[in-house]
CSV table of C-alpha atoms and ligand atoms in Angstrom, one decimal:
chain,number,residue,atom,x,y,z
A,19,UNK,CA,0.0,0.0,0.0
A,20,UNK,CA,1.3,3.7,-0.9
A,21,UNK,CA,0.5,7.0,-1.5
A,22,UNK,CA,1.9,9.8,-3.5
A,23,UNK,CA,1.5,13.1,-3.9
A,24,UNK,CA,2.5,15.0,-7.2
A,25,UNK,CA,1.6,18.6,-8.8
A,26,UNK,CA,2.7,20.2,-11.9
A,27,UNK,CA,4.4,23.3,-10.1
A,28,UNK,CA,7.6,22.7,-10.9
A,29,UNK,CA,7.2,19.8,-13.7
A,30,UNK,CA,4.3,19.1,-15.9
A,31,UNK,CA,2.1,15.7,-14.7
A,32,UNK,CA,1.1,12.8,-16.8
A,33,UNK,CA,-1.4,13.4,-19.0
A,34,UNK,CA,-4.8,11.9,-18.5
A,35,UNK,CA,-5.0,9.6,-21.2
A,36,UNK,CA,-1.7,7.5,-20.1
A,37,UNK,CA,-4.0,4.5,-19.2
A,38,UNK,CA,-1.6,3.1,-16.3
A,39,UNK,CA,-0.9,6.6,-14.5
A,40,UNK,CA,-5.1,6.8,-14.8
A,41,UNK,CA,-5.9,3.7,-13.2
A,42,UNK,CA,-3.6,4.7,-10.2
A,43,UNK,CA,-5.0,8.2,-9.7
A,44,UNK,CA,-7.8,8.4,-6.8
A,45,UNK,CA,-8.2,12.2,-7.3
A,46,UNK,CA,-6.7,15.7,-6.9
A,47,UNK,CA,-7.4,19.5,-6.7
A,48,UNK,CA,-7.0,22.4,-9.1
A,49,UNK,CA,-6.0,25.2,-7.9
A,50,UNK,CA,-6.9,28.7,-9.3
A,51,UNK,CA,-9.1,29.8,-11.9
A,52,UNK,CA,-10.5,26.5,-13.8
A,53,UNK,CA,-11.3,28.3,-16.8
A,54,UNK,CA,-9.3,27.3,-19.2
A,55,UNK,CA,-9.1,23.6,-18.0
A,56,UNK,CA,-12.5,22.7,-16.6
A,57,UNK,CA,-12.1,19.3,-15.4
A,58,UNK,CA,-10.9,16.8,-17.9
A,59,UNK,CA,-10.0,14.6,-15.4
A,60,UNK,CA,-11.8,11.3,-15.1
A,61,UNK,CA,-11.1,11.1,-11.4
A,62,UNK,CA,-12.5,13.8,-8.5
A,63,UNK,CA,-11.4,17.0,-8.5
A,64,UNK,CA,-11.3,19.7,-5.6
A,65,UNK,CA,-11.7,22.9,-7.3
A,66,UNK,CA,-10.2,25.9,-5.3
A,67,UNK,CA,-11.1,28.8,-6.5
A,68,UNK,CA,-8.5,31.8,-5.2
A,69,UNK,CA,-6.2,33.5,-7.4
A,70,UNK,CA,-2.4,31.6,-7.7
A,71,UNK,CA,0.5,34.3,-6.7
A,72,UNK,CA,3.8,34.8,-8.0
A,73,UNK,CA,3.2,32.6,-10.8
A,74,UNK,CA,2.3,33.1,-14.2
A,75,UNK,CA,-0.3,30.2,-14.8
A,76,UNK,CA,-4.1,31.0,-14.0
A,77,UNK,CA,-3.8,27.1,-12.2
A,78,UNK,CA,-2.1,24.6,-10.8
A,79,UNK,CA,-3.2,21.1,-10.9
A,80,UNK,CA,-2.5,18.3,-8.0
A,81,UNK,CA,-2.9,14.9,-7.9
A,82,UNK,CA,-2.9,12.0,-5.5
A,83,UNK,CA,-1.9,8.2,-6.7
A,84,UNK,CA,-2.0,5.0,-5.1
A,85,UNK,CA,-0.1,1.9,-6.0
A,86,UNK,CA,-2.9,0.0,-7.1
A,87,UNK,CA,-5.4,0.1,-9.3
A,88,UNK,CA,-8.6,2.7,-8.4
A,89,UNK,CA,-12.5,2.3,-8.8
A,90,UNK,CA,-14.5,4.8,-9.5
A,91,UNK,CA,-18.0,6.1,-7.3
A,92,UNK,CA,-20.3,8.5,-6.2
A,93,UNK,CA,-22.6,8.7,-3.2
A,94,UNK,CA,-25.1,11.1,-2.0
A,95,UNK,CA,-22.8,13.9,-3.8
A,96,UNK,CA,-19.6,12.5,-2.8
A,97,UNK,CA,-17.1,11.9,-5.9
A,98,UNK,CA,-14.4,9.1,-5.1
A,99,UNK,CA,-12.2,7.0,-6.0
A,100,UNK,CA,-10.7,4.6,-3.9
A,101,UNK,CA,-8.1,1.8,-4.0
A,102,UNK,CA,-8.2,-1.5,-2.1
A,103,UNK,CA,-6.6,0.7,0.7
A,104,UNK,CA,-7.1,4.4,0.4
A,105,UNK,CA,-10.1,6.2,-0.7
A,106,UNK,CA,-9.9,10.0,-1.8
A,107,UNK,CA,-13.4,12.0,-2.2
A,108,UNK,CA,-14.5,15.3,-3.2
A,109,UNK,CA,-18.3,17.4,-1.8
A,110,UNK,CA,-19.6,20.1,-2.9
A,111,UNK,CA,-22.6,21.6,-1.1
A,112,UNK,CA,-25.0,24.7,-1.7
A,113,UNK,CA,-25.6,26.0,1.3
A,114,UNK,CA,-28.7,27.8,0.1
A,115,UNK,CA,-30.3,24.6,0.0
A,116,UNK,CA,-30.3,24.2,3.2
A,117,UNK,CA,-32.0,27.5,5.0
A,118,UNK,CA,-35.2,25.5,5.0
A,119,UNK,CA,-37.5,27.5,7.8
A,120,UNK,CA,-36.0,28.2,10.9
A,121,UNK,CA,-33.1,27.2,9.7
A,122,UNK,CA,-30.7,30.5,9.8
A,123,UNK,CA,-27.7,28.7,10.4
A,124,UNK,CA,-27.3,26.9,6.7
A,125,UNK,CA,-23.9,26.7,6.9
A,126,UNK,CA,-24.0,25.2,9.9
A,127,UNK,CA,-26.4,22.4,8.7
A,128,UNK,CA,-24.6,21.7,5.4
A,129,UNK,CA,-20.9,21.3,7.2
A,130,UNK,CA,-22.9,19.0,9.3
A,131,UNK,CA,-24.5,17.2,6.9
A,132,UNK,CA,-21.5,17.3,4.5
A,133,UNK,CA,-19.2,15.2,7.2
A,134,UNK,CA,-22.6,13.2,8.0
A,135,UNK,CA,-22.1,11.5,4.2
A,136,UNK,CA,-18.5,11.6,4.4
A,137,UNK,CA,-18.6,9.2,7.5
A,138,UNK,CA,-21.5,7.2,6.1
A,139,UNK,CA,-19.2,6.6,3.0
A,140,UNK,CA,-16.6,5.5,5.0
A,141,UNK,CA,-18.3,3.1,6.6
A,142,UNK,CA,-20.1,1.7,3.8
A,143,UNK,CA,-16.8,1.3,2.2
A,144,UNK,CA,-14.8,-0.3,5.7
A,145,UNK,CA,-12.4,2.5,4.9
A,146,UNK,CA,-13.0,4.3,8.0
A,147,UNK,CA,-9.9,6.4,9.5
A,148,UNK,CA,-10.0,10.3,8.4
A,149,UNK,CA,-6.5,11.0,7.3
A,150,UNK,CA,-6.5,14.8,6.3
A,151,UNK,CA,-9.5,17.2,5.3
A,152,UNK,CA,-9.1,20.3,3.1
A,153,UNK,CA,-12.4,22.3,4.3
A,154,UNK,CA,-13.3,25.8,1.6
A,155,UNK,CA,-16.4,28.0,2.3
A,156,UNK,CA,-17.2,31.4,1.2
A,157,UNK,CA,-16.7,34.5,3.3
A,158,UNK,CA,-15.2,32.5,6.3
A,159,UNK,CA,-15.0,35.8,8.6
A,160,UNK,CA,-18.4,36.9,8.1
A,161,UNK,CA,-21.1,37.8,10.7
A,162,UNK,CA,-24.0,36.2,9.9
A,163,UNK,CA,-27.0,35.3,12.4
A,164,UNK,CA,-24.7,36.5,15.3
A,165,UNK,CA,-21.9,34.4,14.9
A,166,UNK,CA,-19.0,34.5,12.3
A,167,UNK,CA,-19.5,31.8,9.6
A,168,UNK,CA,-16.5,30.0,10.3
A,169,UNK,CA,-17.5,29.2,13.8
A,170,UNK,CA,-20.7,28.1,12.5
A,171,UNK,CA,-18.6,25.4,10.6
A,172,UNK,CA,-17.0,24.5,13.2
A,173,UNK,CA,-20.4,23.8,15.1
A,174,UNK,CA,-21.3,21.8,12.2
A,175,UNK,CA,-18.1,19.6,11.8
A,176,UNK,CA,-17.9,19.1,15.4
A,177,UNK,CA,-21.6,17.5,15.7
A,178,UNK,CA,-21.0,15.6,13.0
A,179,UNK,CA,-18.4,13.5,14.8
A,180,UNK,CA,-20.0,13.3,18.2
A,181,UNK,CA,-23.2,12.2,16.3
A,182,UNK,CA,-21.3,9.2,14.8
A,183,UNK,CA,-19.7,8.4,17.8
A,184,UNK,CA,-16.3,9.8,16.5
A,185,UNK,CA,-13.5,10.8,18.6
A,186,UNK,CA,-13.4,15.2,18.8
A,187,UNK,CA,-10.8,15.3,20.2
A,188,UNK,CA,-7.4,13.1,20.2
A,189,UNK,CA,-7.2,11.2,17.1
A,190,UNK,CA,-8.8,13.9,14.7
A,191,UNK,CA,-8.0,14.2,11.4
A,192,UNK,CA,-5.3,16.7,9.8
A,193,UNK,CA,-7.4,19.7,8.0
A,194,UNK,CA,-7.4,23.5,6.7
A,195,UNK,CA,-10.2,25.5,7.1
A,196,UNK,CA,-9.9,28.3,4.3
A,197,UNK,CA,-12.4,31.2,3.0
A,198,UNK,CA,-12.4,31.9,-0.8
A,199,UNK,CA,-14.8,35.0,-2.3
A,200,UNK,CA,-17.5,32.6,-3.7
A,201,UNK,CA,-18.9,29.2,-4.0
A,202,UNK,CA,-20.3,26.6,-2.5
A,203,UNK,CA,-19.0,24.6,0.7
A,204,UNK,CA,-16.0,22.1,-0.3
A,205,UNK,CA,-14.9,19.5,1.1
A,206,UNK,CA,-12.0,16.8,-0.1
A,207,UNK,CA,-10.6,14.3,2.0
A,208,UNK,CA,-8.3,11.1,2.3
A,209,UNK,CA,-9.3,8.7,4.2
A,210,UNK,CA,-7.9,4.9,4.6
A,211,UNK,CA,-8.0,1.3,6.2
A,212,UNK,CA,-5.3,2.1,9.1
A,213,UNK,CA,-5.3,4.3,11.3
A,214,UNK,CA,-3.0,7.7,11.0
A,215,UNK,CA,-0.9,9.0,14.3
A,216,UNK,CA,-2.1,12.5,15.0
A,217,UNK,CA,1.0,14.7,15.6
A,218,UNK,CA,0.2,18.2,18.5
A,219,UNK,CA,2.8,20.9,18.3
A,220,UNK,CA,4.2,21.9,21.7
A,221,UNK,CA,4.0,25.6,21.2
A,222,UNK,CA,0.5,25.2,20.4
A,223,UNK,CA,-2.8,24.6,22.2
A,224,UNK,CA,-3.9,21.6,20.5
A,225,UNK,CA,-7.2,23.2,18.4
A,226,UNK,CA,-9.9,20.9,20.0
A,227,UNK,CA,-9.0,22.5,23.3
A,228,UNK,CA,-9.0,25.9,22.0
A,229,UNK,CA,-11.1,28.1,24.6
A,230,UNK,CA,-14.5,29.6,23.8
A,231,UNK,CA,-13.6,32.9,23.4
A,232,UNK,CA,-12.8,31.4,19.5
A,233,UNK,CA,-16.5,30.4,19.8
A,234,UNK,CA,-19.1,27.8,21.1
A,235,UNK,CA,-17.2,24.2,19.0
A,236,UNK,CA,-13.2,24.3,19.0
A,237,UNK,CA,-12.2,23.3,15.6
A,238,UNK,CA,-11.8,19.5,15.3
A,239,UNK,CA,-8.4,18.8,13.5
A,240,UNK,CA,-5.1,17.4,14.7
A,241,UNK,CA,-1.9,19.5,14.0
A,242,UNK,CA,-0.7,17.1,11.9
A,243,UNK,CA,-1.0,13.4,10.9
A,244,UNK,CA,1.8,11.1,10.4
A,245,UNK,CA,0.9,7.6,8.3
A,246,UNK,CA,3.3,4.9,8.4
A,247,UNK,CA,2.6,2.4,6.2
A,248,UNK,CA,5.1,-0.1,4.6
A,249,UNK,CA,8.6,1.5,3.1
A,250,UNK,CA,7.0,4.9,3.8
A,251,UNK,CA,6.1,7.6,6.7
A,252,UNK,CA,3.9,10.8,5.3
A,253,UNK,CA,3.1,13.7,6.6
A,254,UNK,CA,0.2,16.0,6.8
A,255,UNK,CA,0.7,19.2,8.1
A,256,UNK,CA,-2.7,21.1,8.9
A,257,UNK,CA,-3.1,24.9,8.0
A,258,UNK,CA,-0.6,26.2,10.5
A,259,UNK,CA,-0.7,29.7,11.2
A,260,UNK,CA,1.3,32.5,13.6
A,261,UNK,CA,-0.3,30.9,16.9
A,262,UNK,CA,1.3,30.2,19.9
A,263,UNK,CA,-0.6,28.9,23.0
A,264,UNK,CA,-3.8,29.6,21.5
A,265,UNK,CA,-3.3,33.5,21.0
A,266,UNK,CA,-2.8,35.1,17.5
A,267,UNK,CA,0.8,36.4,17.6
A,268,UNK,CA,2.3,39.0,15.2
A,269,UNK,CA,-1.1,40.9,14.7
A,270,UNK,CA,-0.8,43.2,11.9
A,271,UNK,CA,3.0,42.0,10.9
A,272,UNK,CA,3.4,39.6,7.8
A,273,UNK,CA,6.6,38.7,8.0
A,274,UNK,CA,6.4,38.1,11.5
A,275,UNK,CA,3.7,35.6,11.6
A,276,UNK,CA,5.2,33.8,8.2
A,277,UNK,CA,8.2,33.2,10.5
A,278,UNK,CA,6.2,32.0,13.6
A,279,UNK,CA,4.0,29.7,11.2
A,280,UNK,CA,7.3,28.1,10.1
A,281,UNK,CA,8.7,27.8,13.5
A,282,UNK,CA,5.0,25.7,13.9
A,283,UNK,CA,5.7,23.8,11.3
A,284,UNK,CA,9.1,22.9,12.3
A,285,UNK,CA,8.1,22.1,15.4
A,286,UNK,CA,5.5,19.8,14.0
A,287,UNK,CA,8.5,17.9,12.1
A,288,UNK,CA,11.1,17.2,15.5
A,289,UNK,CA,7.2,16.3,16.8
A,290,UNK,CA,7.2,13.7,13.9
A,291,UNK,CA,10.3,12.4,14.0
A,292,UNK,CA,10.2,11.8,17.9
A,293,UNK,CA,7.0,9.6,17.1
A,294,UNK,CA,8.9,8.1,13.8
A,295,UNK,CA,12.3,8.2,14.1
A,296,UNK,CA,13.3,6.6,10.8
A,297,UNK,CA,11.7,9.1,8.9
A,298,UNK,CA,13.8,11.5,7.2
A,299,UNK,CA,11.8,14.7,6.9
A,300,UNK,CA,12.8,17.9,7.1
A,301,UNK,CA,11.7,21.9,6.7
A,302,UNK,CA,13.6,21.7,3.0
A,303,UNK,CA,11.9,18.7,1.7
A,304,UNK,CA,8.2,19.2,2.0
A,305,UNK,CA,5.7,20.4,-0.6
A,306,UNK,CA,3.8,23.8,0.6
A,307,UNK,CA,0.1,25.2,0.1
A,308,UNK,CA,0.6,28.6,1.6
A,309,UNK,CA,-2.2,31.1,1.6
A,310,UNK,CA,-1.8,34.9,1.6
A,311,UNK,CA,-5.1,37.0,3.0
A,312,UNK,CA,-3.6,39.8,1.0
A,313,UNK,CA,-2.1,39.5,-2.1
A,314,UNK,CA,-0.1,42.6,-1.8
A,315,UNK,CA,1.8,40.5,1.2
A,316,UNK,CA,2.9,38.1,-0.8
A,317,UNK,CA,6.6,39.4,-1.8
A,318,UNK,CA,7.5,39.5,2.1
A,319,UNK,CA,5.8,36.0,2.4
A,320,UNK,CA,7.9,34.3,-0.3
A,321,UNK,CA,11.1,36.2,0.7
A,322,UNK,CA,10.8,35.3,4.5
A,323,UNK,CA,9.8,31.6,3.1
A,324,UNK,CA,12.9,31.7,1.1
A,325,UNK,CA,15.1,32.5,3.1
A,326,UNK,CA,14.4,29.9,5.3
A,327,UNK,CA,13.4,26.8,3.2
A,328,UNK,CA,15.7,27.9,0.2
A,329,UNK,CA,14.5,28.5,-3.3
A,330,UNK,CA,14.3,24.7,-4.6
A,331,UNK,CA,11.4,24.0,-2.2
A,332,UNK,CA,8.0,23.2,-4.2
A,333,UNK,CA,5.3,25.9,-2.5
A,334,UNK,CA,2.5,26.7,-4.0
A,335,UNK,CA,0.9,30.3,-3.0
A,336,UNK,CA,-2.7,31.6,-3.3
A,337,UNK,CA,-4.7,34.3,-2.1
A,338,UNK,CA,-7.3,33.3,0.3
A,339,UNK,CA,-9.1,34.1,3.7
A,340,UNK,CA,-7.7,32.7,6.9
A,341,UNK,CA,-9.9,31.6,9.4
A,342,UNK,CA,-9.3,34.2,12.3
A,343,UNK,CA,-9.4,37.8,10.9
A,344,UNK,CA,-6.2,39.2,12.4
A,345,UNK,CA,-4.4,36.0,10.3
A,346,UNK,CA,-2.1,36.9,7.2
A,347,UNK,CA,-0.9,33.7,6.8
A,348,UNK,CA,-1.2,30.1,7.1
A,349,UNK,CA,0.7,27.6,6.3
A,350,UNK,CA,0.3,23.5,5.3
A,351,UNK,CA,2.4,21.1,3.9
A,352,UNK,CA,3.1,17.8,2.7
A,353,UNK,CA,6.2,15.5,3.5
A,354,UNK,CA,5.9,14.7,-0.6
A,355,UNK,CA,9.8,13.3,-0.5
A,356,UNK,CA,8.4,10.5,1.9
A,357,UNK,CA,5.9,9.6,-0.7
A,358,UNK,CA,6.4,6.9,-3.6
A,359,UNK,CA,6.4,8.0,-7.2
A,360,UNK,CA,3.2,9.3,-9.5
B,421,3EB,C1,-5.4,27.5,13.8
B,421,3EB,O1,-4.4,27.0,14.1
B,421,3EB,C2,-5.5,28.2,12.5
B,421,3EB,O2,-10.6,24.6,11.5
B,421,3EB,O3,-9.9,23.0,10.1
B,421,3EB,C3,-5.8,25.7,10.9
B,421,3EB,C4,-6.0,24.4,10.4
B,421,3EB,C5,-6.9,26.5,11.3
B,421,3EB,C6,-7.3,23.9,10.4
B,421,3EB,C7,-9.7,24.1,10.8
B,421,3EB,C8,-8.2,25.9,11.3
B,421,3EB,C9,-8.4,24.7,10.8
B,421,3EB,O4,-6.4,27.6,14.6
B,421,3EB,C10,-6.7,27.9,11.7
């Protein structure tokens, strides 16, 4: 059993067509404007919808492979594709559809129903450990019914776990939380037959602790995930951000809190390799998602990123919302050189 991770930021992927690289693939994200390259994949797509920085394609495509071959399926909305081992699935719900009357919370209610299907899926396929979740919703920071729509998520995420007798806190999976301008909710996920090690960072307050001042449900995700499965330890790093304790540091200072997210997410790497000692990851090696609030930032974020991981390291930039509104930046990443081949 393996997994790999590959994009075409730095080299161009396989092209769909290739019948073997197909049969592998159990799905991927695009990231960027779709445009001019709509889905032609025959395998679920997340489609995030934020502008790419400092680069001069409109998108940038990602893909996740297994070492078998995949089947194809859908469920209550749910796109997959799993192998005998690891299942990958994308969800896309309106909210609007679910403001039935009464109901002024329909965010809320489709998170909650969104990771309702995701668990029955799992289940139904006896695939049932939640590796890493990427989570995208529209105007994350925005008051609506007296509470700010992201917390509403969280509301909703959170009693969708206790109402299928899921763990909230412990071993959660690895996720980012992320606002874009429009769209509907999103959700991908990877999810598997084993069970992944969820990695706390030290410097942080692990999230499902956070105190209510951040609202009524902490977030459910672990800092990271580590997966060991045979010849190979990967990573997931969750959206890391300039937080230490549980406090927003660096208010109002980019290139502070990029420096403070990557002291995170080193710490989150000597956190892995005390759990997994064998595995050789390190701050150089991984493959980054890092999203900007504001997209005149992004020069001091990439120079402060630079500086620090080198210029050879694959990171991938966008312009996004983070989920707390004095945050600039967050960080996530991948331990991609861990991975096999795609
Ligand atoms: C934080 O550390 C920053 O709610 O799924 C990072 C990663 C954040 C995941 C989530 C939120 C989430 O609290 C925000």
């Amino acid at each position: 059993m393996s997994l790999a991770f590959c994009s075409d930021l730095r080299r161009p992927l396989p092209a769909a067509g290739d019948a073997f690289d197909e049969k592998r693939v159990l799905g991927g994200a695009l990231v960027g404007d779709p445009s001019a390259s709509r889905s032609p994949w025959p395998w679920p797509v997340q489609a995030v919808l934020a502008p790419v920085l400092g680069d001069t394609r409109d998108s940038v495509q990602e893909r996740w492979t297994a070492d078998g071959e995949c089947q194809a399926g859908e469920f209550k909305g749910i796109a997959f594709r799993r192998s005998r081992d690891i299942l990958f699935g994308v969800i896309e719900l309106d909210e609007h559809a679910f403001s039935a009357a009464g109901e002024t919370r329909s965010l809320q209610a489709a998170t909650e129903e969104a990771y309702r299907r995701i668990f029955q899926l799992l289940a139904a396929q006896d695939l049932p450990h939640l590796w890493r979740v990427w989570n995208y919703l529209a105007d994350i920071n925005r008051d609506t019914n007296g509470l700010e729509r992201y917390r509403q998520f969280n509301i909703g995420r959170y009693d969708a776990f206790v109402a299928f007798d899921r763990a909230a806190t412990g071993n959660v999976p690895a996720a980012c939380t992320i606002g874009l301008r429009q769209g509907r909710l999103s959700v991908a996920f990877i999810a598997g037959r084993l069970a992944a090690r969820p990695v706390e960072n030290p410097r942080q307050v692990s999230a499902y602790y956070y105190p209510a001042e951040y609202g009524p449900r902490s977030p459910t995700f672990s800092r990271a995930v580590l997966l060991t499965l045979p010849g190979q330890a990967s990573l997931f790093i969750s959206g890391t951000a300039s937080i230490v304790g549980h406090r927003t540091v660096h208010p109002g200072d980019v290139a502070g809190q990029s420096r403070e997210a990557l002291a995170n997410v080193e710490a989150l790497i000597v956190e892995a390799k005390r759990l997994s000692p064998a595995a050789a990851f390190t701050l150089a090696g991984l493959a980054y998602r890092v999203y900007v609030r504001h997209a005149a930032d992004y020069p001091v974020v990439r120079d402060v990123l630079a500086e620090r991981l080198g210029e050879a390291a694959e990171v991938l930039f966008v312009q996004a919302d983070i989920c707390r509104h004095d945050l600039l930046v967050e960080i996530e990443a991948i331990a991609s050189t861990a991975l096999g081949s795609c």
